[in-house]
Structure formats: structure tokens, C-alpha cells
C-alpha positions as a Python dict, from the first residue, in 0.01 Angstrom:
ca = {
    (1, 'X'): (0, 0, 0),
    (2, 'X'): (-94, 265, -259),
    (3, 'X'): (-350, 514, -122),
    (4, 'X'): (-390, 736, -430),
    (5, 'X'): (-295, 753, -796),
    (6, 'X'): (-285, 1051, -1033),
    (7, 'X'): (-215, 1031, -1408),
    (8, 'X'): (-172, 1315, -1658),
    (9, 'X'): (-148, 1266, -2035),
    (10, 'X'): (-125, 888, -1984),
    (11, 'X'): (-295, 675, -2251),
    (12, 'X'): (-663, 779, -2261),
    (13, 'X'): (-639, 1012, -1961),
    (14, 'X'): (-581, 1388, -1986),
    (15, 'X'): (-593, 1418, -1605),
    (16, 'X'): (-746, 1163, -1370),
    (17, 'X'): (-735, 1387, -1071),
    (18, 'X'): (-645, 1207, -748),
    (19, 'X'): (-792, 854, -754),
    (20, 'X'): (-831, 716, -401),
    (21, 'X'): (-722, 354, -360),
    (22, 'X'): (-815, 115, -80),
    (23, 'X'): (-725, -247, 3),
    (24, 'X'): (-1017, -342, -220),
    (25, 'X'): (-1093, -96, -500),
    (26, 'X'): (-1350, -152, -775),
    (27, 'X'): (-1278, 14, -1106),
    (28, 'X'): (-1605, 56, -1295),
    (29, 'X'): (-1694, 238, -1615),
    (30, 'X'): (-1807, 211, -1971),
    (31, 'X'): (-1597, 51, -2244),
    (32, 'X'): (-1290, 258, -2340),
    (33, 'X'): (-1325, 485, -2037),
    (34, 'X'): (-969, 424, -1912),
    (35, 'X'): (-1013, 152, -1650),
    (36, 'X'): (-732, -61, -1793),
    (37, 'X'): (-505, 241, -1820),
    (38, 'X'): (-526, 292, -1442),
    (39, 'X'): (-418, -69, -1381),
    (40, 'X'): (-152, -55, -1656),
    (41, 'X'): (12, 248, -1493),
    (42, 'X'): (65, 42, -1180),
    (43, 'X'): (204, -251, -1385),
    (44, 'X'): (439, -10, -1561),
    (45, 'X'): (576, 111, -1229),
    (46, 'X'): (608, -245, -1096),
    (47, 'X'): (801, -375, -1397),
    (48, 'X'): (1027, -69, -1388),
    (49, 'X'): (1112, -127, -1020),
    (50, 'X'): (1170, -498, -1083),
    (51, 'X'): (1384, -443, -1395),
    (52, 'X'): (1749, -547, -1366),
    (53, 'X'): (1848, -269, -1611),
    (54, 'X'): (1913, 33, -1390),
    (55, 'X'): (1997, 254, -1689),
    (56, 'X'): (1636, 284, -1808),
    (57, 'X'): (1401, 531, -1641),
    (58, 'X'): (1081, 351, -1739),
    (59, 'X'): (1065, -13, -1847),
    (60, 'X'): (813, -17, -2132),
    (61, 'X'): (853, -392, -2174),
    (62, 'X'): (955, -612, -2461),
    (63, 'X'): (1114, -906, -2281),
    (64, 'X'): (839, -1171, -2244),
    (65, 'X'): (1046, -1367, -1991),
    (66, 'X'): (1064, -1083, -1736),
    (67, 'X'): (813, -810, -1824),
    (68, 'X'): (449, -804, -1714),
    (69, 'X'): (328, -606, -2016),
    (70, 'X'): (471, -463, -2340),
    (71, 'X'): (369, -98, -2360),
    (72, 'X'): (543, -44, -2695),
    (73, 'X'): (703, 300, -2710),
    (74, 'X'): (653, 649, -2565),
    (75, 'X'): (388, 736, -2824),
    (76, 'X'): (185, 430, -2718),
    (77, 'X'): (145, 555, -2361),
    (78, 'X'): (148, 934, -2415),
    (79, 'X'): (-204, 1064, -2470),
    (80, 'X'): (-277, 1113, -2839),
    (81, 'X'): (-337, 1475, -2929),
    (82, 'X'): (-191, 1604, -2602),
    (83, 'X'): (-50, 1957, -2622),
    (84, 'X'): (218, 1870, -2363),
    (85, 'X'): (510, 1653, -2473),
    (86, 'X'): (527, 1462, -2147),
    (87, 'X'): (312, 1251, -1916),
    (88, 'X'): (319, 1211, -1540),
    (89, 'X'): (247, 943, -1285),
    (90, 'X'): (203, 1027, -918),
    (91, 'X'): (107, 813, -621),
    (92, 'X'): (81, 821, -248),
    (93, 'X'): (145, 522, -26),
    (94, 'X'): (153, 409, 332),
    (95, 'X'): (349, 130, 496),
    (96, 'X'): (193, -172, 658),
    (97, 'X'): (420, -237, 955),
    (98, 'X'): (345, -537, 1172),
    (99, 'X'): (532, -693, 1462),
    (100, 'X'): (691, -941, 1223),
    (101, 'X'): (774, -690, 950),
    (102, 'X'): (892, -335, 1010),
    (103, 'X'): (869, -99, 712),
    (104, 'X'): (1159, 140, 657),
    (105, 'X'): (924, 405, 520),
    (106, 'X'): (584, 453, 678),
    (107, 'X'): (440, 645, 385),
    (108, 'X'): (503, 912, 126),
    (109, 'X'): (435, 1055, -217),
    (110, 'X'): (610, 1007, -551),
    (111, 'X'): (561, 1208, -869),
    (112, 'X'): (754, 1194, -1196),
    (113, 'X'): (711, 1351, -1539),
    (114, 'X'): (843, 1154, -1835),
    (115, 'X'): (934, 1273, -2186),
    (116, 'X'): (1090, 1124, -2498),
    (117, 'X'): (1448, 1203, -2597),
    (118, 'X'): (1539, 1269, -2962),
    (119, 'X'): (1690, 916, -2964),
    (120, 'X'): (1351, 772, -2860),
    (121, 'X'): (1426, 683, -2497),
    (122, 'X'): (1168, 758, -2229),
    (123, 'X'): (1339, 956, -1950),
    (124, 'X'): (1239, 1135, -1631),
    (125, 'X'): (1209, 1505, -1699),
    (126, 'X'): (1107, 1608, -1350),
    (127, 'X'): (1077, 1441, -1008),
}
């Protein structure tokens, strides 16, 4: 289960700061305040993990038969007007071990910065 999320230069967000997540989390705010961007960052990670193409660092979508969402290209998810040429997604998580199901990892933290190559690919710049 995700316990926190942190976005920098992602879509409408300059820096979300750490966003605490719980089993039930309400995301409230005015129109165009970035609520959907928080959810879309999780969808982006999910479709990247589930992608059969292990050569791509971030699956921005495009295949309607397998992808959850089509994010377009790097410029579509990188914050417009950002002074930095990269964006980052970070999250913390904890396992949910039960008697029936033992998790291999009980918890941890992941953080990655992404940038665009001259050829237009979105790649991990820093882990």
C-alpha cells in the first residue's frame, strides 16, 4: 500500500510536498488544482510496471488495448514553464502481509527523476 506520494514538476504541480495516503484518501480541491494529476501519477507508475516493454523507463501510453491512460509525450507531463528540465515522482509504501500472503518487502521508498533525451524518449536521470 502506498503511504505517501511526492511530485515535482509534474503536470500542474511545482512541488506537492509529501502527500500522506491512507487506505481511504479523499482528494478535494477547486477545479484545476491538480487533483487528477495526483491520481494520474499513480496510473503512470502502474502502467509502466505492467508494460511488457522492458526497454522503456516510463510508459506514457498510446496502446489502447494495454494502457490505462495516454499521457502523450514528455512535454505533456512536465510542468509548463518549469526552470528544471526534469520531473520526479517519489513514493513510500508498506507491505500488507497476512497469514495467507507473505510480502517479500515489508516497506520502502522509491524516488526517480525523469528527463527527455534529444531523441524524445523519457528516461530515468536519477534514482
